[in-house]
Amino acid sequence: MGKRGEPRKEVQVPVRIFGTDRTGAVFSQKAVTVNISRNGVELAGVNSTLKVEEIIGLTYGPNRAHFRVKWVGAPGSPRAGHIGLLNVSPGKPLWDFPLSPSAPDPWQPGMNERRKHPRYRCQNSIEIHIHNGPSFWGTVADLSLGGCYAELAIPMEVGTKVRVAIWFGEAKAWAEAEVAHRTPGFGVGIRFTQIAQMDLDLIGRYLESLAPLARKPLVAAALRAHA
């Protein structure tokens, strides 16, 4: 599993994890943290059989985030029932206690998942139209200029090409997109592949209304990069 270069906080708090296990069955169970960093967490008390690189959900109090399984403790070993998770949306707040600033962590290949566009929590309706297939409604849980996470129970495979419409009051922004990752039974991560400037501007204005003052320049800079 290698040695982390990222500071970790030894803390034990109850959490709940959910998703699909190695057999494809949906699971939801309680666990407890062992240590936490800004981008990852080690859990104990996990009795579900999970697959490395699968994405699962984790809730702590009212907060929720999605993590990629990076390692699973071997049965019969001191780490049986332990798993290591990497946050796929590290910018989203989850913990209600302070953590040490991040440092380089060379053993984690998933670090390249850090997105160039900041994401913001929201609750917007989204239409998802599969090319030459059915259409669905869902709820956008977080949004950026480059994509979103949509909560819906309909299973969709990674790589599925879709056309999406995100609603902002009486207006909506359209984009060609594809499914980037999925949490079966809970939702999908969607990456925009083609979007008109007026639709991008609509998303940008909405994000400006959500963003803390200190992060507004990031949204404006990203908009200029798309122009």
PDB file of C-alpha atoms in Angstrom:
ATOM      1  CA  MET A   1       0.000   0.000   0.000  1.00  0.00           C
ATOM      2  CA  GLY A   2       2.999   2.266   0.247  1.00  0.00           C
ATOM      3  CA  LYS A   3       3.751   5.195   2.514  1.00  0.00           C
ATOM      4  CA  ARG A   4       1.651   8.331   2.353  1.00  0.00           C
ATOM      5  CA  GLY A   5       3.293  11.739   2.285  1.00  0.00           C
ATOM      6  CA  GLU A   6       0.015  13.443   3.185  1.00  0.00           C
ATOM      7  CA  PRO A   7      -0.568  14.276   6.868  1.00  0.00           C
ATOM      8  CA  ARG A   8      -3.224  12.123   8.511  1.00  0.00           C
ATOM      9  CA  LYS A   9      -5.321  12.764  11.593  1.00  0.00           C
ATOM     10  CA  GLU A  10      -5.902   9.802  13.898  1.00  0.00           C
ATOM     11  CA  VAL A  11      -9.593  10.166  14.687  1.00  0.00           C
ATOM     12  CA  GLN A  12     -12.461   7.738  15.193  1.00  0.00           C
ATOM     13  CA  VAL A  13     -15.907   8.933  14.107  1.00  0.00           C
ATOM     14  CA  PRO A  14     -18.899   6.918  12.842  1.00  0.00           C
ATOM     15  CA  VAL A  15     -19.718   7.019   9.128  1.00  0.00           C
ATOM     16  CA  ARG A  16     -21.916   5.129   6.703  1.00  0.00           C
ATOM     17  CA  ILE A  17     -20.735   3.769   3.353  1.00  0.00           C
ATOM     18  CA  PHE A  18     -22.922   2.628   0.461  1.00  0.00           C
ATOM     19  CA  GLY A  19     -22.642   1.441  -3.124  1.00  0.00           C
ATOM     20  CA  THR A  20     -22.160  -1.938  -4.796  1.00  0.00           C
ATOM     21  CA  ASP A  21     -19.888  -4.717  -3.568  1.00  0.00           C
ATOM     22  CA  ARG A  22     -17.626  -7.078  -5.497  1.00  0.00           C
ATOM     23  CA  THR A  23     -20.607  -9.224  -6.530  1.00  0.00           C
ATOM     24  CA  GLY A  24     -22.612  -6.238  -7.793  1.00  0.00           C
ATOM     25  CA  ALA A  25     -25.032  -6.288  -4.857  1.00  0.00           C
ATOM     26  CA  VAL A  26     -26.091  -2.972  -3.338  1.00  0.00           C
ATOM     27  CA  PHE A  27     -24.880  -2.458   0.232  1.00  0.00           C
ATOM     28  CA  SER A  28     -25.166   0.161   2.977  1.00  0.00           C
ATOM     29  CA  GLN A  29     -23.380  -0.244   6.307  1.00  0.00           C
ATOM     30  CA  LYS A  30     -21.897   1.582   9.264  1.00  0.00           C
ATOM     31  CA  ALA A  31     -18.113   1.868   9.712  1.00  0.00           C
ATOM     32  CA  VAL A  32     -15.652   3.900  11.771  1.00  0.00           C
ATOM     33  CA  THR A  33     -12.718   6.034  10.658  1.00  0.00           C
ATOM     34  CA  VAL A  34      -9.158   5.104  11.679  1.00  0.00           C
ATOM     35  CA  ASN A  35      -7.346   8.097  10.219  1.00  0.00           C
ATOM     36  CA  ILE A  36      -8.298  10.927   7.874  1.00  0.00           C
ATOM     37  CA  SER A  37      -6.401  13.202   5.491  1.00  0.00           C
ATOM     38  CA  ARG A  38      -7.682  15.973   3.249  1.00  0.00           C
ATOM     39  CA  ASN A  39      -8.022  13.554   0.336  1.00  0.00           C
ATOM     40  CA  GLY A  40      -8.485  10.151   1.913  1.00  0.00           C
ATOM     41  CA  VAL A  41      -9.645   8.079   4.851  1.00  0.00           C
ATOM     42  CA  GLU A  42      -8.991   4.649   6.337  1.00  0.00           C
ATOM     43  CA  LEU A  43     -12.050   2.835   7.691  1.00  0.00           C
ATOM     44  CA  ALA A  44     -12.452  -0.139  10.001  1.00  0.00           C
ATOM     45  CA  GLY A  45     -15.393  -2.436  10.669  1.00  0.00           C
ATOM     46  CA  VAL A  46     -16.188  -2.955   6.980  1.00  0.00           C
ATOM     47  CA  ASN A  47     -17.811  -6.336   6.405  1.00  0.00           C
ATOM     48  CA  SER A  48     -18.862  -5.764   2.778  1.00  0.00           C
ATOM     49  CA  THR A  49     -16.551  -7.320   0.178  1.00  0.00           C
ATOM     50  CA  LEU A  50     -15.418  -4.372  -1.930  1.00  0.00           C
ATOM     51  CA  LYS A  51     -13.450  -4.136  -5.154  1.00  0.00           C
ATOM     52  CA  VAL A  52     -10.396  -1.922  -5.551  1.00  0.00           C
ATOM     53  CA  GLU A  53     -11.041   1.103  -7.858  1.00  0.00           C
ATOM     54  CA  GLU A  54     -14.818   0.925  -7.302  1.00  0.00           C
ATOM     55  CA  ILE A  55     -16.460   4.231  -6.334  1.00  0.00           C
ATOM     56  CA  ILE A  56     -18.638   4.225  -3.217  1.00  0.00           C
ATOM     57  CA  GLY A  57     -20.508   6.850  -1.214  1.00  0.00           C
ATOM     58  CA  LEU A  58     -19.710   7.917   2.353  1.00  0.00           C
ATOM     59  CA  THR A  59     -21.863   9.981   4.706  1.00  0.00           C
ATOM     60  CA  TYR A  60     -20.726  11.743   7.867  1.00  0.00           C
ATOM     61  CA  GLY A  61     -23.568  13.441   9.682  1.00  0.00           C
ATOM     62  CA  PRO A  62     -25.514  15.425   7.049  1.00  0.00           C
ATOM     63  CA  ASN A  63     -22.550  15.516   4.624  1.00  0.00           C
ATOM     64  CA  ARG A  64     -21.883  13.106   1.785  1.00  0.00           C
ATOM     65  CA  ALA A  65     -19.012  12.520  -0.654  1.00  0.00           C
ATOM     66  CA  HIS A  66     -17.847   9.846  -3.069  1.00  0.00           C
ATOM     67  CA  PHE A  67     -14.615   7.918  -2.673  1.00  0.00           C
ATOM     68  CA  ARG A  68     -12.600   5.467  -4.760  1.00  0.00           C
ATOM     69  CA  VAL A  69     -11.533   2.255  -3.011  1.00  0.00           C
ATOM     70  CA  LYS A  70      -7.702   2.200  -3.142  1.00  0.00           C
ATOM     71  CA  TRP A  71      -6.980  -0.860  -1.006  1.00  0.00           C
ATOM     72  CA  VAL A  72      -8.786  -3.556   0.964  1.00  0.00           C
ATOM     73  CA  GLY A  73      -7.303  -5.305   3.998  1.00  0.00           C
ATOM     74  CA  ALA A  74      -6.604  -8.990   3.393  1.00  0.00           C
ATOM     75  CA  PRO A  75      -8.787 -11.489   5.288  1.00  0.00           C
ATOM     76  CA  GLY A  76      -6.984 -12.900   8.317  1.00  0.00           C
ATOM     77  CA  SER A  77      -4.487 -10.021   8.370  1.00  0.00           C
ATOM     78  CA  PRO A  78      -4.262  -7.257  11.029  1.00  0.00           C
ATOM     79  CA  ARG A  79      -6.100  -5.016   8.549  1.00  0.00           C
ATOM     80  CA  ALA A  80      -8.987  -7.339   7.840  1.00  0.00           C
ATOM     81  CA  GLY A  81     -12.144  -5.223   7.728  1.00  0.00           C
ATOM     82  CA  HIS A  82     -10.140  -2.086   6.895  1.00  0.00           C
ATOM     83  CA  ILE A  83     -10.278  -0.180   3.591  1.00  0.00           C
ATOM     84  CA  GLY A  84      -8.453   2.843   2.212  1.00  0.00           C
ATOM     85  CA  LEU A  85     -10.476   5.439   0.304  1.00  0.00           C
ATOM     86  CA  LEU A  86      -9.531   8.387  -1.933  1.00  0.00           C
ATOM     87  CA  ASN A  87     -11.950  11.311  -2.211  1.00  0.00           C
ATOM     88  CA  VAL A  88     -12.941  11.854  -5.871  1.00  0.00           C
ATOM     89  CA  SER A  89     -14.273  15.350  -5.074  1.00  0.00           C
ATOM     90  CA  PRO A  90     -11.761  16.677  -2.517  1.00  0.00           C
ATOM     91  CA  GLY A  91     -13.077  20.245  -2.756  1.00  0.00           C
ATOM     92  CA  LYS A  92     -16.427  19.281  -1.223  1.00  0.00           C
ATOM     93  CA  PRO A  93     -16.684  19.808   2.562  1.00  0.00           C
ATOM     94  CA  LEU A  94     -17.244  16.618   4.533  1.00  0.00           C
ATOM     95  CA  TRP A  95     -15.597  16.649   7.962  1.00  0.00           C
ATOM     96  CA  ASP A  96     -16.485  19.131  10.711  1.00  0.00           C
ATOM     97  CA  PHE A  97     -13.014  19.183  12.310  1.00  0.00           C
ATOM     98  CA  PRO A  98      -9.715  20.673  11.078  1.00  0.00           C
ATOM     99  CA  LEU A  99      -7.188  18.656   9.064  1.00  0.00           C
ATOM    100  CA  SER A 100      -3.539  19.347   8.303  1.00  0.00           C
ATOM    101  CA  PRO A 101      -2.755  20.999   4.928  1.00  0.00           C
ATOM    102  CA  SER A 102      -2.167  18.583   2.063  1.00  0.00           C
ATOM    103  CA  ALA A 103       1.327  17.547   1.080  1.00  0.00           C
ATOM    104  CA  PRO A 104       2.606  15.543  -1.938  1.00  0.00           C
ATOM    105  CA  ASP A 105       1.481  11.913  -1.857  1.00  0.00           C
ATOM    106  CA  PRO A 106       3.400  10.144  -4.647  1.00  0.00           C
ATOM    107  CA  TRP A 107       1.946   6.658  -4.100  1.00  0.00           C
ATOM    108  CA  GLN A 108      -1.624   7.677  -4.955  1.00  0.00           C
ATOM    109  CA  PRO A 109      -2.249   7.419  -8.712  1.00  0.00           C
ATOM    110  CA  GLY A 110      -5.770   8.770  -8.220  1.00  0.00           C
ATOM    111  CA  MET A 111      -4.381  12.226  -7.486  1.00  0.00           C
ATOM    112  CA  ASN A 112      -4.675  13.037 -11.191  1.00  0.00           C
ATOM    113  CA  GLU A 113      -8.441  13.129 -10.613  1.00  0.00           C
ATOM    114  CA  ARG A 114      -8.196  16.627  -9.154  1.00  0.00           C
ATOM    115  CA  ARG A 115     -10.371  18.735 -11.386  1.00  0.00           C
ATOM    116  CA  LYS A 116      -9.287  22.018 -12.946  1.00  0.00           C
ATOM    117  CA  HIS A 117     -12.792  23.465 -12.406  1.00  0.00           C
ATOM    118  CA  PRO A 118     -14.012  24.000  -8.821  1.00  0.00           C
ATOM    119  CA  ARG A 119     -17.260  22.218  -8.002  1.00  0.00           C
ATOM    120  CA  TYR A 120     -20.099  23.581  -5.908  1.00  0.00           C
ATOM    121  CA  ARG A 121     -22.958  21.892  -4.120  1.00  0.00           C
ATOM    122  CA  CYS A 122     -26.413  22.565  -5.485  1.00  0.00           C
ATOM    123  CA  GLN A 123     -29.830  20.981  -5.999  1.00  0.00           C
ATOM    124  CA  ASN A 124     -30.851  21.550  -9.625  1.00  0.00           C
ATOM    125  CA  SER A 125     -33.022  19.415 -11.872  1.00  0.00           C
ATOM    126  CA  ILE A 126     -31.292  17.750 -14.822  1.00  0.00           C
ATOM    127  CA  GLU A 127     -32.603  16.053 -17.956  1.00  0.00           C
ATOM    128  CA  ILE A 128     -30.388  13.237 -19.235  1.00  0.00           C
ATOM    129  CA  HIS A 129     -31.005  12.065 -22.800  1.00  0.00           C
ATOM    130  CA  ILE A 130     -29.074   8.986 -23.910  1.00  0.00           C
ATOM    131  CA  HIS A 131     -28.173   9.164 -27.589  1.00  0.00           C
ATOM    132  CA  ASN A 132     -30.593   6.881 -29.461  1.00  0.00           C
ATOM    133  CA  GLY A 133     -32.027   5.788 -26.118  1.00  0.00           C
ATOM    134  CA  PRO A 134     -34.295   6.754 -23.223  1.00  0.00           C
ATOM    135  CA  SER A 135     -34.354   9.965 -21.187  1.00  0.00           C
ATOM    136  CA  PHE A 136     -34.300  10.441 -17.423  1.00  0.00           C
ATOM    137  CA  TRP A 137     -34.713  13.147 -14.802  1.00  0.00           C
ATOM    138  CA  GLY A 138     -32.309  13.516 -11.899  1.00  0.00           C
ATOM    139  CA  THR A 139     -30.899  16.020  -9.416  1.00  0.00           C
ATOM    140  CA  VAL A 140     -27.530  17.729  -9.747  1.00  0.00           C
ATOM    141  CA  ALA A 141     -25.697  17.399  -6.404  1.00  0.00           C
ATOM    142  CA  ASP A 142     -22.598  19.331  -7.455  1.00  0.00           C
ATOM    143  CA  LEU A 143     -21.719  21.359 -10.524  1.00  0.00           C
ATOM    144  CA  SER A 144     -18.734  22.914 -12.282  1.00  0.00           C
ATOM    145  CA  LEU A 145     -17.968  24.387 -15.691  1.00  0.00           C
ATOM    146  CA  GLY A 146     -16.642  20.985 -16.734  1.00  0.00           C
ATOM    147  CA  GLY A 147     -19.316  18.625 -15.475  1.00  0.00           C
ATOM    148  CA  CYS A 148     -21.592  17.588 -12.641  1.00  0.00           C
ATOM    149  CA  TYR A 149     -22.666  14.749 -10.388  1.00  0.00           C
ATOM    150  CA  ALA A 150     -26.276  13.694 -10.970  1.00  0.00           C
ATOM    151  CA  GLU A 151     -28.237  11.705  -8.406  1.00  0.00           C
ATOM    152  CA  LEU A 152     -30.480   9.111 -10.063  1.00  0.00           C
ATOM    153  CA  ALA A 153     -31.246   5.442  -9.543  1.00  0.00           C
ATOM    154  CA  ILE A 154     -31.081   4.471 -13.238  1.00  0.00           C
ATOM    155  CA  PRO A 155     -27.887   2.455 -13.997  1.00  0.00           C
ATOM    156  CA  MET A 156     -25.695   4.007 -16.702  1.00  0.00           C
ATOM    157  CA  GLU A 157     -22.389   2.610 -17.939  1.00  0.00           C
ATOM    158  CA  VAL A 158     -19.176   4.642 -17.895  1.00  0.00           C
ATOM    159  CA  GLY A 159     -18.600   6.118 -21.357  1.00  0.00           C
ATOM    160  CA  THR A 160     -22.299   6.435 -22.216  1.00  0.00           C
ATOM    161  CA  LYS A 161     -22.840   9.448 -24.509  1.00  0.00           C
ATOM    162  CA  VAL A 162     -25.620  11.735 -23.372  1.00  0.00           C
ATOM    163  CA  ARG A 163     -27.125  15.167 -23.925  1.00  0.00           C
ATOM    164  CA  VAL A 164     -27.994  16.946 -20.702  1.00  0.00           C
ATOM    165  CA  ALA A 165     -30.041  19.984 -19.738  1.00  0.00           C
ATOM    166  CA  ILE A 166     -29.503  21.561 -16.323  1.00  0.00           C
ATOM    167  CA  TRP A 167     -32.294  23.808 -15.067  1.00  0.00           C
ATOM    168  CA  PHE A 168     -31.761  27.188 -13.414  1.00  0.00           C
ATOM    169  CA  GLY A 169     -35.222  28.501 -12.582  1.00  0.00           C
ATOM    170  CA  GLU A 170     -36.956  29.077 -15.924  1.00  0.00           C
ATOM    171  CA  ALA A 171     -33.735  28.693 -17.963  1.00  0.00           C
ATOM    172  CA  LYS A 172     -31.640  25.648 -18.756  1.00  0.00           C
ATOM    173  CA  ALA A 173     -28.144  24.994 -20.092  1.00  0.00           C
ATOM    174  CA  TRP A 174     -27.561  22.235 -22.655  1.00  0.00           C
ATOM    175  CA  ALA A 175     -24.371  20.223 -23.113  1.00  0.00           C
ATOM    176  CA  GLU A 176     -23.123  17.147 -24.909  1.00  0.00           C
ATOM    177  CA  ALA A 177     -21.547  14.903 -22.289  1.00  0.00           C
ATOM    178  CA  GLU A 178     -20.493  11.422 -21.247  1.00  0.00           C
ATOM    179  CA  VAL A 179     -20.680   9.364 -18.068  1.00  0.00           C
ATOM    180  CA  ALA A 180     -17.266   9.619 -16.384  1.00  0.00           C
ATOM    181  CA  HIS A 181     -17.933   7.434 -13.335  1.00  0.00           C
ATOM    182  CA  ARG A 182     -20.893   5.872 -11.573  1.00  0.00           C
ATOM    183  CA  THR A 183     -22.171   4.778  -8.186  1.00  0.00           C
ATOM    184  CA  PRO A 184     -24.844   2.199  -9.115  1.00  0.00           C
ATOM    185  CA  GLY A 185     -28.152   2.919  -7.430  1.00  0.00           C
ATOM    186  CA  PHE A 186     -27.081   6.424  -6.411  1.00  0.00           C
ATOM    187  CA  GLY A 187     -25.833   8.493  -9.346  1.00  0.00           C
ATOM    188  CA  VAL A 188     -23.288   9.254 -12.049  1.00  0.00           C
ATOM    189  CA  GLY A 189     -20.490  11.703 -12.644  1.00  0.00           C
ATOM    190  CA  ILE A 190     -20.961  13.503 -15.959  1.00  0.00           C
ATOM    191  CA  ARG A 191     -18.229  15.211 -17.986  1.00  0.00           C
ATOM    192  CA  PHE A 192     -19.208  17.907 -20.495  1.00  0.00           C
ATOM    193  CA  THR A 193     -17.652  17.234 -23.913  1.00  0.00           C
ATOM    194  CA  GLN A 194     -19.236  20.036 -25.947  1.00  0.00           C
ATOM    195  CA  ILE A 195     -21.116  23.097 -24.740  1.00  0.00           C
ATOM    196  CA  ALA A 196     -22.127  26.388 -26.400  1.00  0.00           C
ATOM    197  CA  GLN A 197     -20.727  29.597 -24.950  1.00  0.00           C
ATOM    198  CA  MET A 198     -24.152  30.919 -23.953  1.00  0.00           C
ATOM    199  CA  ASP A 199     -24.857  27.723 -21.991  1.00  0.00           C
ATOM    200  CA  LEU A 200     -21.433  27.898 -20.378  1.00  0.00           C
ATOM    201  CA  ASP A 201     -22.094  31.531 -19.451  1.00  0.00           C
ATOM    202  CA  LEU A 202     -25.402  30.534 -17.846  1.00  0.00           C
ATOM    203  CA  ILE A 203     -23.655  27.915 -15.708  1.00  0.00           C
ATOM    204  CA  GLY A 204     -20.902  30.394 -14.866  1.00  0.00           C
ATOM    205  CA  ARG A 205     -23.349  33.042 -13.676  1.00  0.00           C
ATOM    206  CA  TYR A 206     -25.104  30.481 -11.518  1.00  0.00           C
ATOM    207  CA  LEU A 207     -21.818  29.315  -9.991  1.00  0.00           C
ATOM    208  CA  GLU A 208     -20.917  32.929  -9.242  1.00  0.00           C
ATOM    209  CA  SER A 209     -24.082  33.159  -7.154  1.00  0.00           C
ATOM    210  CA  LEU A 210     -23.071  30.041  -5.187  1.00  0.00           C
ATOM    211  CA  ALA A 211     -19.346  30.627  -4.850  1.00  0.00           C
ATOM    212  CA  PRO A 212     -17.746  32.167  -1.775  1.00  0.00           C
ATOM    213  CA  LEU A 213     -16.186  35.550  -2.622  1.00  0.00           C
ATOM    214  CA  ALA A 214     -12.656  34.142  -2.500  1.00  0.00           C
ATOM    215  CA  ARG A 215     -13.457  31.561  -5.203  1.00  0.00           C
ATOM    216  CA  LYS A 216     -15.258  33.804  -7.680  1.00  0.00           C
ATOM    217  CA  PRO A 217     -12.071  34.662  -9.610  1.00  0.00           C
ATOM    218  CA  LEU A 218     -11.575  30.933 -10.282  1.00  0.00           C
ATOM    219  CA  VAL A 219     -14.930  30.714 -12.028  1.00  0.00           C
ATOM    220  CA  ALA A 220     -14.306  33.881 -14.050  1.00  0.00           C
ATOM    221  CA  ALA A 221     -10.862  32.676 -15.109  1.00  0.00           C
ATOM    222  CA  ALA A 222     -12.244  29.329 -16.211  1.00  0.00           C
ATOM    223  CA  LEU A 223     -14.935  31.074 -18.271  1.00  0.00           C
ATOM    224  CA  ARG A 224     -12.275  33.183 -20.019  1.00  0.00           C
ATOM    225  CA  ALA A 225     -10.314  30.018 -20.817  1.00  0.00           C
ATOM    226  CA  HIS A 226     -13.370  28.583 -22.626  1.00  0.00           C
ATOM    227  CA  ALA A 227     -13.990  31.790 -24.606  1.00  0.00           C
TER     228      ALA A 227
END
